[in-house]
Structure formats: C-alpha cells, structure tokens
Short mmCIF file of C-alpha atoms and ligand atoms in Angstrom, two decimals:
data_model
loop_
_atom_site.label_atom_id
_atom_site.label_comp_id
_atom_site.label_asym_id
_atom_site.label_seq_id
_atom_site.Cartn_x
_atom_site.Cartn_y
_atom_site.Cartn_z
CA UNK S 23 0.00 0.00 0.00
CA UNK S 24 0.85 3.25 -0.71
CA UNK S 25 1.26 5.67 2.73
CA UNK S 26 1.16 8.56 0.89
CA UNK S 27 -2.29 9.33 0.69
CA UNK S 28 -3.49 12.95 1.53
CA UNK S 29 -7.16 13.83 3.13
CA UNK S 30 -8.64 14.44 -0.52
CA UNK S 31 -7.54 11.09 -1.63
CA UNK S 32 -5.19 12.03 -3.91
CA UNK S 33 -2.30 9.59 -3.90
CA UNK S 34 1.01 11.01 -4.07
CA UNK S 35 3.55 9.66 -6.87
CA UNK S 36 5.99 12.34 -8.15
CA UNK S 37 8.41 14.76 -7.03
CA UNK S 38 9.80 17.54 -9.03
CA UNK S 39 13.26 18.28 -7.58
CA UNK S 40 15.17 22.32 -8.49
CA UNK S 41 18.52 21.10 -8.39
CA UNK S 42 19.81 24.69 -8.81
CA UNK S 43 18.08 28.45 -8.29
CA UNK S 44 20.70 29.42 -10.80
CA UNK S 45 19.71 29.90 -14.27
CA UNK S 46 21.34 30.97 -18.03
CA UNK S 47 17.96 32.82 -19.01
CA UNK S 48 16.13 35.37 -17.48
CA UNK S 49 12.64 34.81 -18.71
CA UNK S 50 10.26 37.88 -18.12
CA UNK S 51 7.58 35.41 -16.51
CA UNK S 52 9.69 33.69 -14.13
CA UNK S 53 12.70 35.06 -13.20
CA UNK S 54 13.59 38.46 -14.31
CA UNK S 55 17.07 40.57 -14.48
CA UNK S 56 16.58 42.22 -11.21
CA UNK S 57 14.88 39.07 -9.10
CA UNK S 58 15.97 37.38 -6.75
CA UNK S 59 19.45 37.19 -5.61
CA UNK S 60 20.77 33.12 -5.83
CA UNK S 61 21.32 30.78 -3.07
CA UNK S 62 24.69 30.26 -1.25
CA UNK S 63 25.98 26.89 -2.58
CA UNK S 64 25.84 25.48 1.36
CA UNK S 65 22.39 25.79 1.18
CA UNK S 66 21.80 23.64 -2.01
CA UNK S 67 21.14 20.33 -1.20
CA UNK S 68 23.83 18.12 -1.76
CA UNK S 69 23.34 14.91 -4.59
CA UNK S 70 23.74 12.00 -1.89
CA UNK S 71 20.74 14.60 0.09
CA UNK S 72 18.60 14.48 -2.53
CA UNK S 73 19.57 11.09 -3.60
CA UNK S 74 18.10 9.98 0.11
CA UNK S 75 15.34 11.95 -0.02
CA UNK S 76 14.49 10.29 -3.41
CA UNK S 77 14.80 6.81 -1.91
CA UNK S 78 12.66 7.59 1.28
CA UNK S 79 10.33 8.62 -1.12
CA UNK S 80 10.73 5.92 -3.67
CA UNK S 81 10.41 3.34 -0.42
CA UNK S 82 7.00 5.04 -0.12
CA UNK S 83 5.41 4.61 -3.35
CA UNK S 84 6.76 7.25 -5.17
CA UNK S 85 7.87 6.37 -9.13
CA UNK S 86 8.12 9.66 -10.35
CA UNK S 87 11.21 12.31 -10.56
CA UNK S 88 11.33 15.10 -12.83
CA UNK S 89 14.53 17.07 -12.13
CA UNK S 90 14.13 20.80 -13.13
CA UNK S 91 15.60 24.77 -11.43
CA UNK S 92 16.62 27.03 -12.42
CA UNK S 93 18.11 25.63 -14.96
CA UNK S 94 19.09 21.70 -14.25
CA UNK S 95 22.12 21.33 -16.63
CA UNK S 96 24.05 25.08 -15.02
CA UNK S 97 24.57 22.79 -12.20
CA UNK S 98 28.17 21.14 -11.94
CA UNK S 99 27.98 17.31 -12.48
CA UNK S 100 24.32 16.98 -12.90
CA UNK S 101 24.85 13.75 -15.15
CA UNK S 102 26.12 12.16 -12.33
CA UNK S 103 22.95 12.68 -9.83
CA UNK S 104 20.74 11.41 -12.84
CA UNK S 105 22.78 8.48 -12.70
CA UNK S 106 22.48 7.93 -8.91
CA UNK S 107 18.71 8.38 -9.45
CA UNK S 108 18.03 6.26 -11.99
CA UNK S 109 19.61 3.27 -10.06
CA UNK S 110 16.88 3.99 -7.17
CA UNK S 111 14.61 0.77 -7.10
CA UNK S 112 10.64 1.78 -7.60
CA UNK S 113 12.12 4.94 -9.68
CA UNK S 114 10.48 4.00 -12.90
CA UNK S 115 10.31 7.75 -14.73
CA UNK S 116 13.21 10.14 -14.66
CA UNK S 117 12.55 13.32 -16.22
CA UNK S 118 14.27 16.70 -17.02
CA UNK S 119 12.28 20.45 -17.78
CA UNK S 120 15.21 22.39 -19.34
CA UNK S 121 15.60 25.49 -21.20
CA UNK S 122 17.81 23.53 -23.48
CA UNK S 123 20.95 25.94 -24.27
CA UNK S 124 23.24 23.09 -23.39
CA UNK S 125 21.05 19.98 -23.89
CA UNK S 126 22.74 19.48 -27.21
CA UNK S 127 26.33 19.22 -25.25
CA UNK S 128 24.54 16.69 -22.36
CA UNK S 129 22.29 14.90 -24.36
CA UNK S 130 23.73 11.60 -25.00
CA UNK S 131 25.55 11.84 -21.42
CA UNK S 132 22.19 11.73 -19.86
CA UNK S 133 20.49 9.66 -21.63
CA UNK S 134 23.35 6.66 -21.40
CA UNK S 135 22.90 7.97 -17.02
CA UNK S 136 19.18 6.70 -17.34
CA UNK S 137 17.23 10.03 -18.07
CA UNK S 138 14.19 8.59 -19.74
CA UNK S 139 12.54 12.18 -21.44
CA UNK S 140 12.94 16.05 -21.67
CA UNK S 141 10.37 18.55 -21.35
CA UNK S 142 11.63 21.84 -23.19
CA UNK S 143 11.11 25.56 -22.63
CA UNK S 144 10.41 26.96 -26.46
CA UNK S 145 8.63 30.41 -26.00
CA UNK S 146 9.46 31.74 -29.81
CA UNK S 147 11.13 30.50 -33.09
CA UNK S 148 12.12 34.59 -33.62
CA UNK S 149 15.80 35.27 -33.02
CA UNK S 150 14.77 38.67 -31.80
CA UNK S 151 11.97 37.64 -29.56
CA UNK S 152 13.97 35.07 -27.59
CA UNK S 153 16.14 37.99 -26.54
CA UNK S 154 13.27 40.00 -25.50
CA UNK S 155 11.27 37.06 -23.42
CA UNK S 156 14.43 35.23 -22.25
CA UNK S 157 16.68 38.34 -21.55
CA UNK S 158 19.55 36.48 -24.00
CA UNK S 159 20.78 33.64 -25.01
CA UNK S 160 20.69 32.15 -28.28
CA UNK S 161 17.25 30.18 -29.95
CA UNK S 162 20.09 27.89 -32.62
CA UNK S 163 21.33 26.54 -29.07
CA UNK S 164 17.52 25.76 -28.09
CA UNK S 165 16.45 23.76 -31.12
CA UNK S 166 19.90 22.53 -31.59
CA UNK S 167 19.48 21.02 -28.12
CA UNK S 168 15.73 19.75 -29.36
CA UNK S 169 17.09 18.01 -32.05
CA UNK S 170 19.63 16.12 -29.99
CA UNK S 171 16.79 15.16 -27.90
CA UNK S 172 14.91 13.81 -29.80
CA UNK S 173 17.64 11.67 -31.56
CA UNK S 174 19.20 9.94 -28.66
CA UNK S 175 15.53 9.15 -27.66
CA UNK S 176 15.27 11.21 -24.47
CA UNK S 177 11.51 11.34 -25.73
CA UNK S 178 8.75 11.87 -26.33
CA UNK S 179 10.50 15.65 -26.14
CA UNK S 180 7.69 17.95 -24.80
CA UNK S 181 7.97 21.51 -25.56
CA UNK S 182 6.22 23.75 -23.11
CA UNK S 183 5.43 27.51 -24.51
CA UNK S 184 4.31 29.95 -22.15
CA UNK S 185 1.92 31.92 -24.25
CA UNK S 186 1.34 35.67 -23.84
CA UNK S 187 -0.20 38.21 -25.62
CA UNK S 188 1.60 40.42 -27.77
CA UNK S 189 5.06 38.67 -27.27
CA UNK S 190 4.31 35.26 -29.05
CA UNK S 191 0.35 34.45 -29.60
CA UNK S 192 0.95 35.15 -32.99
CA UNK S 193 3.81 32.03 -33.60
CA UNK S 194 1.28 29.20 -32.02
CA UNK S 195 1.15 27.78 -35.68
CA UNK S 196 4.35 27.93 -36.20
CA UNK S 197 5.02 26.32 -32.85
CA UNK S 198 2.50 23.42 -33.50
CA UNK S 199 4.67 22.77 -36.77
CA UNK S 200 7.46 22.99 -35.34
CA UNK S 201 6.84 20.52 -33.26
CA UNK S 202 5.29 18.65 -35.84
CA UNK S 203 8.76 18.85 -37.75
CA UNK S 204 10.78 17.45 -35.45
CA UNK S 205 8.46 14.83 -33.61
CA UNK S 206 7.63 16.77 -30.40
CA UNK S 207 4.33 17.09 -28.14
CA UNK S 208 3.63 20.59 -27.73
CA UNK S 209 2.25 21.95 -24.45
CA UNK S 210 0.66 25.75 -24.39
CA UNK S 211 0.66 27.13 -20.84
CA UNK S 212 -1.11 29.83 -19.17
CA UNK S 213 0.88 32.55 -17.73
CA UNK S 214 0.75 31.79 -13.78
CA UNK S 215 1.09 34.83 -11.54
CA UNK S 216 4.03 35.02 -10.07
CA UNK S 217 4.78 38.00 -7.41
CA UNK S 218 7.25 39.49 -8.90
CA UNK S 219 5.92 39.13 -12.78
CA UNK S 220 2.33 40.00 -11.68
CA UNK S 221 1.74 43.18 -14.24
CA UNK S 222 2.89 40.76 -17.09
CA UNK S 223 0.61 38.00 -16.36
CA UNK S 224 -1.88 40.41 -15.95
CA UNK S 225 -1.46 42.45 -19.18
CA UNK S 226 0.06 39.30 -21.13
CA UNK S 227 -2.52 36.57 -19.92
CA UNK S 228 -4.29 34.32 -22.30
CA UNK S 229 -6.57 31.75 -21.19
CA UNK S 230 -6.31 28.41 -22.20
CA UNK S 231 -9.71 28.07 -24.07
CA UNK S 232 -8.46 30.73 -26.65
CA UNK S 233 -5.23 29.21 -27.14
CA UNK S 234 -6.78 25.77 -28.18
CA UNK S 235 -9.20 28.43 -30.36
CA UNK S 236 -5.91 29.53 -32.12
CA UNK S 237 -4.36 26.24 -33.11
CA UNK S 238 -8.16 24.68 -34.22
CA UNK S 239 -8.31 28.12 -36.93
CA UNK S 240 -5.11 25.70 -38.46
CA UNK S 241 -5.80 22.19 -37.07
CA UNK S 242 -8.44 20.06 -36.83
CA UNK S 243 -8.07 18.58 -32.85
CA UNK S 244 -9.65 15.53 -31.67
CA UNK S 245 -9.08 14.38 -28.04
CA UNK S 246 -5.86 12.02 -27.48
CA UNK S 247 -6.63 8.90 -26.57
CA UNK S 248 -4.28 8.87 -23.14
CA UNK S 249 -4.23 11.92 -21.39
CA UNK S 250 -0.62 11.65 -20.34
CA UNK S 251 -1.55 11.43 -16.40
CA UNK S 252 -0.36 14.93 -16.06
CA UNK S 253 -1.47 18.04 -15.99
CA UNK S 254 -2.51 19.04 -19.71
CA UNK S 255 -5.75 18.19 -21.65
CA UNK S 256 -4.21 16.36 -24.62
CA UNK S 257 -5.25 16.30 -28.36
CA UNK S 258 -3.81 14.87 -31.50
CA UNK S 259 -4.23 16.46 -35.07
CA UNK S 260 -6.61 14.86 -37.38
CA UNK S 261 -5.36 16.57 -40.70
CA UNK S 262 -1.87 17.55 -39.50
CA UNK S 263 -1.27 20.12 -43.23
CA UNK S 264 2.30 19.21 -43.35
CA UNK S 265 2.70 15.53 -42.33
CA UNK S 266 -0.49 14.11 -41.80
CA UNK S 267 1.17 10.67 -40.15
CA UNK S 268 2.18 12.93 -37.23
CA UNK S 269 1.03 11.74 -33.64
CA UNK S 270 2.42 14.60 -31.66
CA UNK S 271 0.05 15.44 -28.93
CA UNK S 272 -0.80 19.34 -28.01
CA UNK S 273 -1.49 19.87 -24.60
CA UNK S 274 -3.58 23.03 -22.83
CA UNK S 275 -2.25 23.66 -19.46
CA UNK S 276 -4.77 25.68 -17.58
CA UNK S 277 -3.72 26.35 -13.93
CA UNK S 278 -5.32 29.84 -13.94
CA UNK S 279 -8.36 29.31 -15.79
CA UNK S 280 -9.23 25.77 -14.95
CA UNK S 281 -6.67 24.58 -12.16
CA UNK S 282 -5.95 20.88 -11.59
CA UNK S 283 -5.93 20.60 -8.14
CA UNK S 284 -8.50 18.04 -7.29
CA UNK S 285 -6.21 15.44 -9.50
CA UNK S 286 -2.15 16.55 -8.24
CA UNK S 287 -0.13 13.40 -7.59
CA UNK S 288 2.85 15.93 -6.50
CA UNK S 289 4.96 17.65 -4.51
CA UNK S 290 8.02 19.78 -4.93
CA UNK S 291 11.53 19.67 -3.70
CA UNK S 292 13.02 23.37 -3.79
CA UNK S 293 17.24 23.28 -4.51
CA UNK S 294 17.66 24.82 -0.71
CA UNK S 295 15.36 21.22 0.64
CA UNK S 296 12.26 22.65 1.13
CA UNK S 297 9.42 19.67 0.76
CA UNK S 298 6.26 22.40 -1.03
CA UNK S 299 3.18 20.35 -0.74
CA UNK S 300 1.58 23.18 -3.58
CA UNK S 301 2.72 25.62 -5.91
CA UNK S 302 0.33 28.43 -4.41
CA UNK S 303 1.37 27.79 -1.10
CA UNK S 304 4.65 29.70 0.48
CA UNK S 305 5.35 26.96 3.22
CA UNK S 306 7.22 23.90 3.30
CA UNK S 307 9.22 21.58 5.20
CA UNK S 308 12.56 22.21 5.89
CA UNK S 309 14.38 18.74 5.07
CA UNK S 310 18.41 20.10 4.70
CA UNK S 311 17.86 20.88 8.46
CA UNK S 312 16.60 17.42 9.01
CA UNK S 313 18.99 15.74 7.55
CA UNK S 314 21.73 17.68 8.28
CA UNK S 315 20.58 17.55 12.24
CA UNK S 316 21.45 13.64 11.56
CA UNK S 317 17.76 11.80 11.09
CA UNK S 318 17.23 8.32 10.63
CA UNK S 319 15.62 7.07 6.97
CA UNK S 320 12.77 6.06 9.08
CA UNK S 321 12.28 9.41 10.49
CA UNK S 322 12.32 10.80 7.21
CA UNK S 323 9.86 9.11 6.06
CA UNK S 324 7.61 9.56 8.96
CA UNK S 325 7.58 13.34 8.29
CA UNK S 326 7.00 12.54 4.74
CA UNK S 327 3.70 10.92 5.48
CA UNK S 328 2.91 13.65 8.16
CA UNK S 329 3.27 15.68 5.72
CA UNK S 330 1.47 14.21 2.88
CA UNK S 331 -1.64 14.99 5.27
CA UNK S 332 -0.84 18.59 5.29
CA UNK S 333 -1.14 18.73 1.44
CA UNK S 334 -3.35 21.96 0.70
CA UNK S 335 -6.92 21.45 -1.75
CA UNK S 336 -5.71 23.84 -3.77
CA UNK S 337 -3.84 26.70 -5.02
CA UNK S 338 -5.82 29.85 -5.02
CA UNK S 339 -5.12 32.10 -8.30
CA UNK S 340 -7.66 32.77 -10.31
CA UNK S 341 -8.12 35.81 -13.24
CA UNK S 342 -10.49 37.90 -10.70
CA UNK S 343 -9.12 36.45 -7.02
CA UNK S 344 -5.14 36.53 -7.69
CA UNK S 345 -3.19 35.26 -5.43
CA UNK S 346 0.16 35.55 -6.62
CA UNK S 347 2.63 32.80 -6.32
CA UNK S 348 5.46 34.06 -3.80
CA UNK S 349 8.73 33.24 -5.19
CA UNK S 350 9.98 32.56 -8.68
CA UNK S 351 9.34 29.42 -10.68
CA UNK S 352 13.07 29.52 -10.99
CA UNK S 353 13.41 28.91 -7.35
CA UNK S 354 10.76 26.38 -6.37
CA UNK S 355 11.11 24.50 -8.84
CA UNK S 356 9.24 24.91 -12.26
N1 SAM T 568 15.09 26.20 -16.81
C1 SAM T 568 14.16 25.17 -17.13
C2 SAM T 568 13.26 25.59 -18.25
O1 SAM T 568 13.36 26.71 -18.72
O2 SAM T 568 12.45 24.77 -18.68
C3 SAM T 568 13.37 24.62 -15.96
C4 SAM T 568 12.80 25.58 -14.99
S1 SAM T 568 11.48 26.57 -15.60
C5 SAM T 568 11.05 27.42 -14.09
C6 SAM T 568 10.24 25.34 -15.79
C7 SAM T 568 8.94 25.74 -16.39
O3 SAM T 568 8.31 26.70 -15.60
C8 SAM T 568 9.06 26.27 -17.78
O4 SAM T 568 8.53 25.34 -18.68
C9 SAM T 568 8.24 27.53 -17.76
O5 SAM T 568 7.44 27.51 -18.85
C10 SAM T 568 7.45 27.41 -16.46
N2 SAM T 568 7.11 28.70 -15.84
C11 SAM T 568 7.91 29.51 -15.12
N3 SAM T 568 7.25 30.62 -14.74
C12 SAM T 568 5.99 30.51 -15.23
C13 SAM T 568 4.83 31.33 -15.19
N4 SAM T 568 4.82 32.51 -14.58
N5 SAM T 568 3.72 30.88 -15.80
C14 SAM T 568 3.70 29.69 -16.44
N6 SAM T 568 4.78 28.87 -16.53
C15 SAM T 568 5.91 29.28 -15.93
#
C-alpha cells in the first residue's frame, strides 16, 4: 500500500526536484534581471541529500522524478545525480524540464545515465523575440538542443510555450509545426502569476480556451486517446497540413483558468530542501535541516507521510481572485 495518501484522496507519486536556483535565461515570466538574488551553494542540497530523499520517497510509493531549477544542466555534475537516481529501485520515470541551451552538449551523457525524457522551454522560433522574453541567449542553441533530444531518444520531447499576448500568440502555428517537424508534443501554458511578474501576467494573460481556439483556426483537434496522467488536456491532429502521419500530442495547461488541483499526484523539492506540498502555497518543510541535524531514513519518512496529510486542496489564483505565487518558478522548482 501506498502511505502517501493525503485527506482528498489524492495519492502522491511524483516529485519535481530544483537542483539549482541558478539559471542561463532570465525569462520575463519567471525570473527576471533584477529578481531574486541566488542561493549560497551550502544551502543547495547536496546529490547523496537528494539522492536519500528520493529513496525515502521511492520506499514510499513514489515512481516519479522530474529534475528541473533554475536551470538543471548550469549545475556542476548533474549527469552524475541522474545516474544515482536512476539506479533507485521503484524509480520508474526520470525526467528533465530544461531550457535547453546546453542539452545538445549533455544529451547523450544523460540519456546513457538513465534520463528517460525532456520537457523543453520553447517560448518563440524569432531570433529577436527570444532575446526579448528570455533576456539572451541564443534560440540555434535551443532547437539545436531539441534536435539532440529527440535523436538519442530522451523522448517523447515535450515543448512547453508559455503563451502571452503580444510577445508570441501570434507564432502558435508555427510552434505546432514545429513541433510537428521534429516529432515533439507541444504543451501551451497559461501565464501563472508570479509576485514578482504580476503586471505581465496580468497584461500578457491568455486563457487556455483561446489558445486551443488559435491552433483549431489551423488544425483540426480531436481528443488524445491517453491523457498523459499529467497536468494538460491532450489532443492529436486529425489533418496535421504538413505531415499528416504525425502523432504529436498538443497539450492546454490551464492552472489559472481551470486549475488541476482536485487530480495533483505531486509535490516539490526546492534546490535549498524545502518539501512544497503546492505551488500556491509559500510553506514547506525544511528537510536540509533534518537531515543535516542527523535523522534516521525512518524518520524521514515519517515526516513525509505527516506531511502528505498537510497537502493543501488547492492553489488559489484565479483571473479575478489573484493570489500571486510568492517566489519565482526559478526557485521552487518549475
Ligand atoms: N530552466 C528550465 C526551463 O526553462 O524549462 C526549468 C525551470 S522553468 C522554471 C520550468 C517551467 O516553468 C518552464 O517550462 C516555464 O514555462 C514554467 N514557468 C515559469 N514561470 C511561469 C509562469 N509565470 N507561468 C507559467 N509557466 C511558468
């Protein structure tokens, strides 16, 4: 049996882990120039931490790690925790979310470590507009890096594109066939408030329902026929215009609009060991001081289940009642 069952039911299977705050972009909508200042490197959990605290939680029913920051592959060595992770027993899907400006140097590294698939950040195909939303870098690294993914197999490759008006709701096509091009699911997201990106997610914010409006003026959707067990509502393209044998799935990610609450299987692990039982919610448990204070595995997993029971219903941003989340994506954990 599974402990790790909260008051609503929900059963608890996946943990998102930020191995790093730090990041090589500075997306407008997560973490921009003049956020946050980054985490002393004593306060970032160690690998063998995390590797524990994966265990515990593996012990307890848990099959699911997605490792994401900040961005995952700025942090020294990060191969090497994939491959401690991947030997975990009961750790049966080990994921990445990565901005991908050095997936095409890592690639085949992590995929021989045991990385099963990549989730990718792709806001724009426009040189110019990648500067503007990610505050620099280069795109030709990005969908070099998407490319590489996709041919070592770290797959399927999802690409997740923050839409927002006025910035990039006029490349959704493009996006779906570019994704159709190179064999990727595509996943449109809704802008999330975050405090310190409020205004944009205010000003920028499309809902989800007009999104999926955009991409069915080009494609003719039909529901897909697994829904992924995630988060997105998932469709596949019935006359796909330039390679109608494509099976890429487009996903609608709602969390302001139509959140998923009732249905999360998750918590997060931020890079300084906070346990965050939800995204809306500030609070968390403070595992580096556990485990640095010397508890046993058992212990651990003790305040694991404890915890489980604190999970909240639900976050609480809406469009009209906005409760903004507190810190950046970049440093819970996006
Ligand atoms: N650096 C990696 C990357 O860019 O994918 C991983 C971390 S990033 C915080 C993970 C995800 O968080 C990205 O896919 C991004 O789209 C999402 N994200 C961050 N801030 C967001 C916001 N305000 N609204 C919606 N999604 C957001």
């Amino acid at each position: 049996m599974n402990p790790l069952i909260d008051k609503y039911n929900r059963r608890i299977k996946y943990i998102r882990i930020s191995v790093t705050d730090r990041c090589d972009l500075k997306c407008l909508y997560c973490k921009p120039k003049d956020s946050d200042s980054h985490s002393r490197r004593r306060a970032i959990l160690r690998f063998e931490e995390i590797t524990r605290i994966v265990r515990c939680f593996a012990d307890l029913g848990v099959g699911r790690v997605r490792i994401t920051g900040g961005e995952p592959l700025v942090r020294k060595d990060v191969v090497s925790l994939i491959g401690q992770l991947s030997n975990i027993e009961g750790i049966e899907d080990l994921a990445m979310t990565t901005n991908a400006t050095l997936l095409s140097k890592y690639a085949i590294e992590l995929k021989n470590a045991g990385l099963k698939r990549v989730n990718i950040s792709l806001d724009t195909l426009e040189p110019e507009t990648f500067k503007i939303i990610c505050g620099g870098g280069e795109l030709k690294d990005v969908l070099k890096g998407i490319r590489k993914a996709v041919n070592v197999g770290l797959t399927p490759v999802n690409i997740n594109t923050v839409v927002m008006k006025g910035l990039n709701d006029d490349e959704i096509v493009d996006i779906v066939n570019f994704a159709i091009e190179n064999s990727a699911n595509i996943r449109f997201i809704e802008c999330m408030p975050v405090r310190h990106t409020v205004n944009l997610s205010k000003e920028r914010f499309i809902p989800a329902k007009e999104i999926k409006s955009l991409v069915e003026s080009h494609f003719e959707l039909e529901p897909a026929k697994s829904s992924g067990g995630g988060t997105a509502s998932y469709f596949t393209i019935k006359s796909a215009i330039y390679n109608p044998q494509s099976t890429i799935k487009i996903g609608f990610i709602s969390p302001v609009t139509q959140h998923f609450c009732e249905s999360c299987n998750r918590v997060r692990l931020t890079a300084e060991g906070i346990l965050r039982l939800c995204l809306g919610y500030k609070d968390g448990i403070d595992l580096r001081g556990y485990i640095r204070s010397g508890i046993s595995d058992e212990s651990l997993k003790e305040i694991f289940i404890k915890a489980i029971q604190d999970k909240p219903q639900g976050h609480q941003f809406s469009n009209d009642k906005c409760i903004p989340i507190e810190q950046s994506m970049s440093l819970i954990g996006g």
